[in-house]
Amino acid sequence: MHSAKSLTVQSPIELSSTQMQAWMERLIERARRFGERGEVPVSAIVLDHHGRCIGHGINQRELNNDPLGHAELMAIQQACRLRGDWRLNDCTLLVTLEPCPMCAGALVQARVGQVIFAATDPKRGAMGSTVNLATHISAHHRMTVIGGVQAEEAKEMLSSWFKQRRQRSDGTGAAPFQTDSTTC
């Protein structure tokens, strides 16, 4: 028999613009560090309704040769394991790049209460740029979405990373992932 989950749901934490910027600056710096090692520089965290980080992730597609290795998915998985629950209604996900359709779908499935992102993704963004899965008619859950926090800094970091990657490429468009003993 399954135990019933509490029906009382907290609201996501209300972050001030200063708090959002401070978190985003930390995420951009973290993404930059991993970008220097060869990974697409995207970083994400999940905050609970008290503002505590309960999940974090960086892109790990190159490191693990995993097309599902997106920062948002890593952060969501860690938060759910920590909480022992797949529902994140009272949580906020912050990420350096607008979530793609796969990640936006996962955010809806996890019932994340709020998403805050830095740079928009005009090619693949699924929180308003190309499609908005947060408000799509098929979404069974609605969330608050705030975009553009530290957008210029994140956009510049990503643009610079892709430019360097193209310059170092061996013609396949891929540069090898550089590993070292440094931890997050």
PDB file of C-alpha atoms in Angstrom:
ATOM      1  CA  MET A   1       0.000   0.000   0.000  1.00  0.00           C
ATOM      2  CA  HIS A   2       1.264   3.476  -0.857  1.00  0.00           C
ATOM      3  CA  SER A   3       1.439   6.171   1.766  1.00  0.00           C
ATOM      4  CA  ALA A   4      -0.510   9.314   0.968  1.00  0.00           C
ATOM      5  CA  LYS A   5       1.470  12.491   0.360  1.00  0.00           C
ATOM      6  CA  SER A   6       0.469  15.617   2.200  1.00  0.00           C
ATOM      7  CA  LEU A   7      -1.981  17.694   0.204  1.00  0.00           C
ATOM      8  CA  THR A   8      -0.654  20.939   1.687  1.00  0.00           C
ATOM      9  CA  VAL A   9       1.564  22.504  -0.938  1.00  0.00           C
ATOM     10  CA  GLN A  10       3.880  25.393  -0.159  1.00  0.00           C
ATOM     11  CA  SER A  11       4.440  28.093  -2.749  1.00  0.00           C
ATOM     12  CA  PRO A  12       7.877  28.528  -4.317  1.00  0.00           C
ATOM     13  CA  ILE A  13      10.110  31.032  -2.584  1.00  0.00           C
ATOM     14  CA  GLU A  14       9.706  34.620  -3.764  1.00  0.00           C
ATOM     15  CA  LEU A  15      13.198  35.744  -4.676  1.00  0.00           C
ATOM     16  CA  SER A  16      14.005  39.433  -4.946  1.00  0.00           C
ATOM     17  CA  SER A  17      15.660  40.611  -8.147  1.00  0.00           C
ATOM     18  CA  THR A  18      18.916  40.942  -6.179  1.00  0.00           C
ATOM     19  CA  GLN A  19      18.653  37.312  -5.005  1.00  0.00           C
ATOM     20  CA  MET A  20      17.856  36.103  -8.529  1.00  0.00           C
ATOM     21  CA  GLN A  21      20.865  37.965  -9.910  1.00  0.00           C
ATOM     22  CA  ALA A  22      23.157  36.614  -7.186  1.00  0.00           C
ATOM     23  CA  TRP A  23      22.079  33.013  -7.844  1.00  0.00           C
ATOM     24  CA  MET A  24      22.384  33.495 -11.591  1.00  0.00           C
ATOM     25  CA  GLU A  25      25.886  34.947 -11.270  1.00  0.00           C
ATOM     26  CA  ARG A  26      26.921  31.836  -9.324  1.00  0.00           C
ATOM     27  CA  LEU A  27      25.366  29.595 -11.957  1.00  0.00           C
ATOM     28  CA  ILE A  28      27.046  31.453 -14.819  1.00  0.00           C
ATOM     29  CA  GLU A  29      30.436  31.166 -13.118  1.00  0.00           C
ATOM     30  CA  ARG A  30      29.882  27.444 -12.522  1.00  0.00           C
ATOM     31  CA  ALA A  31      28.819  26.946 -16.132  1.00  0.00           C
ATOM     32  CA  ARG A  32      31.883  28.853 -17.315  1.00  0.00           C
ATOM     33  CA  ARG A  33      34.190  26.520 -15.321  1.00  0.00           C
ATOM     34  CA  PHE A  34      32.658  23.432 -16.891  1.00  0.00           C
ATOM     35  CA  GLY A  35      32.677  25.061 -20.309  1.00  0.00           C
ATOM     36  CA  GLU A  36      36.449  25.419 -19.993  1.00  0.00           C
ATOM     37  CA  ARG A  37      36.586  21.645 -19.598  1.00  0.00           C
ATOM     38  CA  GLY A  38      34.647  21.068 -22.819  1.00  0.00           C
ATOM     39  CA  GLU A  39      31.038  20.777 -21.698  1.00  0.00           C
ATOM     40  CA  VAL A  40      28.300  23.068 -23.035  1.00  0.00           C
ATOM     41  CA  PRO A  41      28.243  25.727 -20.285  1.00  0.00           C
ATOM     42  CA  VAL A  42      24.782  25.386 -18.787  1.00  0.00           C
ATOM     43  CA  SER A  43      24.180  25.126 -15.045  1.00  0.00           C
ATOM     44  CA  ALA A  44      20.983  24.720 -13.011  1.00  0.00           C
ATOM     45  CA  ILE A  45      19.837  24.488  -9.407  1.00  0.00           C
ATOM     46  CA  VAL A  46      16.588  23.654  -7.637  1.00  0.00           C
ATOM     47  CA  LEU A  47      15.657  25.661  -4.542  1.00  0.00           C
ATOM     48  CA  ASP A  48      13.041  24.496  -2.064  1.00  0.00           C
ATOM     49  CA  HIS A  49      10.423  26.859  -0.613  1.00  0.00           C
ATOM     50  CA  HIS A  50      12.919  27.933   2.078  1.00  0.00           C
ATOM     51  CA  GLY A  51      15.486  28.952  -0.562  1.00  0.00           C
ATOM     52  CA  ARG A  52      17.805  25.999   0.107  1.00  0.00           C
ATOM     53  CA  CYS A  53      19.545  24.336  -2.827  1.00  0.00           C
ATOM     54  CA  ILE A  54      18.291  20.754  -3.009  1.00  0.00           C
ATOM     55  CA  GLY A  55      19.511  19.883  -6.498  1.00  0.00           C
ATOM     56  CA  HIS A  56      22.139  21.095  -8.910  1.00  0.00           C
ATOM     57  CA  GLY A  57      23.313  20.090 -12.333  1.00  0.00           C
ATOM     58  CA  ILE A  58      25.584  20.954 -15.187  1.00  0.00           C
ATOM     59  CA  ASN A  59      25.323  19.719 -18.733  1.00  0.00           C
ATOM     60  CA  GLN A  60      26.925  16.283 -18.970  1.00  0.00           C
ATOM     61  CA  ARG A  61      26.217  15.354 -22.577  1.00  0.00           C
ATOM     62  CA  GLU A  62      29.895  15.365 -23.578  1.00  0.00           C
ATOM     63  CA  LEU A  63      31.217  13.913 -20.334  1.00  0.00           C
ATOM     64  CA  ASN A  64      28.802  10.965 -20.336  1.00  0.00           C
ATOM     65  CA  ASN A  65      27.975  10.774 -24.054  1.00  0.00           C
ATOM     66  CA  ASP A  66      24.379  11.171 -22.956  1.00  0.00           C
ATOM     67  CA  PRO A  67      21.831  13.133 -25.011  1.00  0.00           C
ATOM     68  CA  LEU A  68      19.694  13.411 -21.857  1.00  0.00           C
ATOM     69  CA  GLY A  69      22.552  14.930 -19.843  1.00  0.00           C
ATOM     70  CA  HIS A  70      21.044  18.396 -19.525  1.00  0.00           C
ATOM     71  CA  ALA A  71      21.670  20.506 -16.414  1.00  0.00           C
ATOM     72  CA  GLU A  72      17.965  20.870 -15.660  1.00  0.00           C
ATOM     73  CA  LEU A  73      17.388  17.117 -15.684  1.00  0.00           C
ATOM     74  CA  MET A  74      20.369  16.517 -13.394  1.00  0.00           C
ATOM     75  CA  ALA A  75      19.087  19.132 -10.924  1.00  0.00           C
ATOM     76  CA  ILE A  76      15.510  17.797 -10.995  1.00  0.00           C
ATOM     77  CA  GLN A  77      16.647  14.198 -10.471  1.00  0.00           C
ATOM     78  CA  GLN A  78      18.826  15.134  -7.508  1.00  0.00           C
ATOM     79  CA  ALA A  79      16.073  17.220  -5.900  1.00  0.00           C
ATOM     80  CA  CYS A  80      13.524  14.431  -6.290  1.00  0.00           C
ATOM     81  CA  ARG A  81      15.898  11.830  -4.825  1.00  0.00           C
ATOM     82  CA  LEU A  82      16.700  14.110  -1.885  1.00  0.00           C
ATOM     83  CA  ARG A  83      13.046  14.807  -1.156  1.00  0.00           C
ATOM     84  CA  GLY A  84      11.806  11.297  -1.854  1.00  0.00           C
ATOM     85  CA  ASP A  85       9.081  12.762  -4.043  1.00  0.00           C
ATOM     86  CA  TRP A  86       8.799  13.520  -7.764  1.00  0.00           C
ATOM     87  CA  ARG A  87       6.558  16.532  -7.141  1.00  0.00           C
ATOM     88  CA  LEU A  88       8.414  19.848  -6.924  1.00  0.00           C
ATOM     89  CA  ASN A  89       5.410  22.217  -6.750  1.00  0.00           C
ATOM     90  CA  ASP A  90       7.020  24.355  -4.060  1.00  0.00           C
ATOM     91  CA  CYS A  91      10.408  24.556  -5.794  1.00  0.00           C
ATOM     92  CA  THR A  92      12.174  26.990  -8.082  1.00  0.00           C
ATOM     93  CA  LEU A  93      14.577  25.944 -10.832  1.00  0.00           C
ATOM     94  CA  LEU A  94      17.176  28.505 -11.926  1.00  0.00           C
ATOM     95  CA  VAL A  95      19.152  27.842 -15.111  1.00  0.00           C
ATOM     96  CA  THR A  96      21.562  29.787 -17.302  1.00  0.00           C
ATOM     97  CA  LEU A  97      19.756  29.010 -20.590  1.00  0.00           C
ATOM     98  CA  GLU A  98      16.058  28.780 -21.432  1.00  0.00           C
ATOM     99  CA  PRO A  99      15.026  25.111 -21.173  1.00  0.00           C
ATOM    100  CA  CYS A 100      14.664  23.080 -24.378  1.00  0.00           C
ATOM    101  CA  PRO A 101      11.451  21.119 -25.106  1.00  0.00           C
ATOM    102  CA  MET A 102      12.790  17.994 -23.353  1.00  0.00           C
ATOM    103  CA  CYS A 103      13.687  19.911 -20.195  1.00  0.00           C
ATOM    104  CA  ALA A 104      10.532  22.038 -20.259  1.00  0.00           C
ATOM    105  CA  GLY A 105       8.501  18.832 -20.500  1.00  0.00           C
ATOM    106  CA  ALA A 106      10.372  17.410 -17.515  1.00  0.00           C
ATOM    107  CA  LEU A 107       9.699  20.611 -15.558  1.00  0.00           C
ATOM    108  CA  VAL A 108       5.976  20.231 -16.270  1.00  0.00           C
ATOM    109  CA  GLN A 109       6.081  16.524 -15.335  1.00  0.00           C
ATOM    110  CA  ALA A 110       7.897  17.311 -12.069  1.00  0.00           C
ATOM    111  CA  ARG A 111       5.363  20.066 -11.397  1.00  0.00           C
ATOM    112  CA  VAL A 112       8.082  22.622 -10.685  1.00  0.00           C
ATOM    113  CA  GLY A 113       6.436  25.749  -9.286  1.00  0.00           C
ATOM    114  CA  GLN A 114       8.729  28.373 -10.789  1.00  0.00           C
ATOM    115  CA  VAL A 115      11.447  28.552 -13.444  1.00  0.00           C
ATOM    116  CA  ILE A 116      13.945  31.396 -13.695  1.00  0.00           C
ATOM    117  CA  PHE A 117      16.360  31.471 -16.621  1.00  0.00           C
ATOM    118  CA  ALA A 118      19.046  33.789 -17.950  1.00  0.00           C
ATOM    119  CA  ALA A 119      19.532  33.714 -21.739  1.00  0.00           C
ATOM    120  CA  THR A 120      16.722  32.957 -24.142  1.00  0.00           C
ATOM    121  CA  ASP A 121      17.256  30.256 -26.757  1.00  0.00           C
ATOM    122  CA  PRO A 122      15.720  31.494 -30.031  1.00  0.00           C
ATOM    123  CA  LYS A 123      16.295  28.123 -31.741  1.00  0.00           C
ATOM    124  CA  ARG A 124      15.179  25.610 -29.091  1.00  0.00           C
ATOM    125  CA  GLY A 125      13.729  27.541 -26.158  1.00  0.00           C
ATOM    126  CA  ALA A 126      10.520  26.009 -24.875  1.00  0.00           C
ATOM    127  CA  MET A 127       9.548  28.541 -22.224  1.00  0.00           C
ATOM    128  CA  GLY A 128       8.503  31.259 -24.635  1.00  0.00           C
ATOM    129  CA  SER A 129      11.060  31.586 -27.442  1.00  0.00           C
ATOM    130  CA  THR A 130       9.850  28.939 -29.904  1.00  0.00           C
ATOM    131  CA  VAL A 131       7.038  27.396 -27.887  1.00  0.00           C
ATOM    132  CA  ASN A 132       5.861  27.761 -24.299  1.00  0.00           C
ATOM    133  CA  LEU A 133       5.320  24.379 -22.725  1.00  0.00           C
ATOM    134  CA  ALA A 134       4.689  26.029 -19.360  1.00  0.00           C
ATOM    135  CA  THR A 135       1.375  27.395 -20.654  1.00  0.00           C
ATOM    136  CA  HIS A 136       0.691  24.996 -23.516  1.00  0.00           C
ATOM    137  CA  ILE A 137      -2.818  23.545 -23.658  1.00  0.00           C
ATOM    138  CA  SER A 138      -1.366  20.043 -23.152  1.00  0.00           C
ATOM    139  CA  ALA A 139       0.345  20.982 -19.874  1.00  0.00           C
ATOM    140  CA  HIS A 140      -1.446  19.584 -16.840  1.00  0.00           C
ATOM    141  CA  HIS A 141       0.540  21.905 -14.580  1.00  0.00           C
ATOM    142  CA  ARG A 142       1.186  25.630 -14.770  1.00  0.00           C
ATOM    143  CA  MET A 143       4.308  27.296 -13.442  1.00  0.00           C
ATOM    144  CA  THR A 144       5.628  30.799 -13.100  1.00  0.00           C
ATOM    145  CA  VAL A 145       8.378  31.581 -15.628  1.00  0.00           C
ATOM    146  CA  ILE A 146      10.804  34.487 -15.328  1.00  0.00           C
ATOM    147  CA  GLY A 147      13.325  34.943 -18.127  1.00  0.00           C
ATOM    148  CA  GLY A 148      16.166  37.329 -18.783  1.00  0.00           C
ATOM    149  CA  VAL A 149      17.909  37.366 -15.380  1.00  0.00           C
ATOM    150  CA  GLN A 150      21.579  38.175 -16.134  1.00  0.00           C
ATOM    151  CA  ALA A 151      20.719  37.452 -19.773  1.00  0.00           C
ATOM    152  CA  GLU A 152      23.520  39.434 -21.407  1.00  0.00           C
ATOM    153  CA  GLU A 153      26.226  37.841 -19.275  1.00  0.00           C
ATOM    154  CA  ALA A 154      24.876  34.337 -19.947  1.00  0.00           C
ATOM    155  CA  LYS A 155      24.422  35.006 -23.670  1.00  0.00           C
ATOM    156  CA  GLU A 156      27.985  36.320 -23.979  1.00  0.00           C
ATOM    157  CA  MET A 157      29.377  33.286 -22.127  1.00  0.00           C
ATOM    158  CA  LEU A 158      27.488  30.865 -24.377  1.00  0.00           C
ATOM    159  CA  SER A 159      28.311  32.720 -27.608  1.00  0.00           C
ATOM    160  CA  SER A 160      31.990  32.844 -26.699  1.00  0.00           C
ATOM    161  CA  TRP A 161      32.031  29.144 -25.828  1.00  0.00           C
ATOM    162  CA  PHE A 162      30.435  28.102 -29.137  1.00  0.00           C
ATOM    163  CA  LYS A 163      32.767  30.393 -31.104  1.00  0.00           C
ATOM    164  CA  GLN A 164      35.828  28.848 -29.417  1.00  0.00           C
ATOM    165  CA  ARG A 165      34.425  25.367 -29.947  1.00  0.00           C
ATOM    166  CA  ARG A 166      34.010  25.971 -33.685  1.00  0.00           C
ATOM    167  CA  GLN A 167      37.586  27.282 -33.907  1.00  0.00           C
ATOM    168  CA  ARG A 168      39.032  24.207 -32.112  1.00  0.00           C
ATOM    169  CA  SER A 169      36.841  21.716 -33.905  1.00  0.00           C
ATOM    170  CA  ASP A 170      38.428  18.868 -35.846  1.00  0.00           C
ATOM    171  CA  GLY A 171      35.863  19.258 -38.608  1.00  0.00           C
ATOM    172  CA  THR A 172      33.201  17.162 -36.860  1.00  0.00           C
ATOM    173  CA  GLY A 173      31.975  20.072 -34.792  1.00  0.00           C
ATOM    174  CA  ALA A 174      33.045  18.349 -31.589  1.00  0.00           C
ATOM    175  CA  ALA A 175      35.979  19.025 -29.343  1.00  0.00           C
ATOM    176  CA  PRO A 176      37.034  16.392 -26.806  1.00  0.00           C
ATOM    177  CA  PHE A 177      35.834  16.789 -23.230  1.00  0.00           C
ATOM    178  CA  GLN A 178      38.670  17.738 -20.900  1.00  0.00           C
ATOM    179  CA  THR A 179      38.561  16.014 -17.533  1.00  0.00           C
ATOM    180  CA  ASP A 180      40.541  16.833 -14.442  1.00  0.00           C
ATOM    181  CA  SER A 181      40.382  16.199 -10.713  1.00  0.00           C
ATOM    182  CA  THR A 182      38.541  19.457  -9.950  1.00  0.00           C
ATOM    183  CA  THR A 183      35.155  19.125  -8.297  1.00  0.00           C
ATOM    184  CA  CYS A 184      32.132  21.396  -8.411  1.00  0.00           C
TER     185      CYS A 184
END
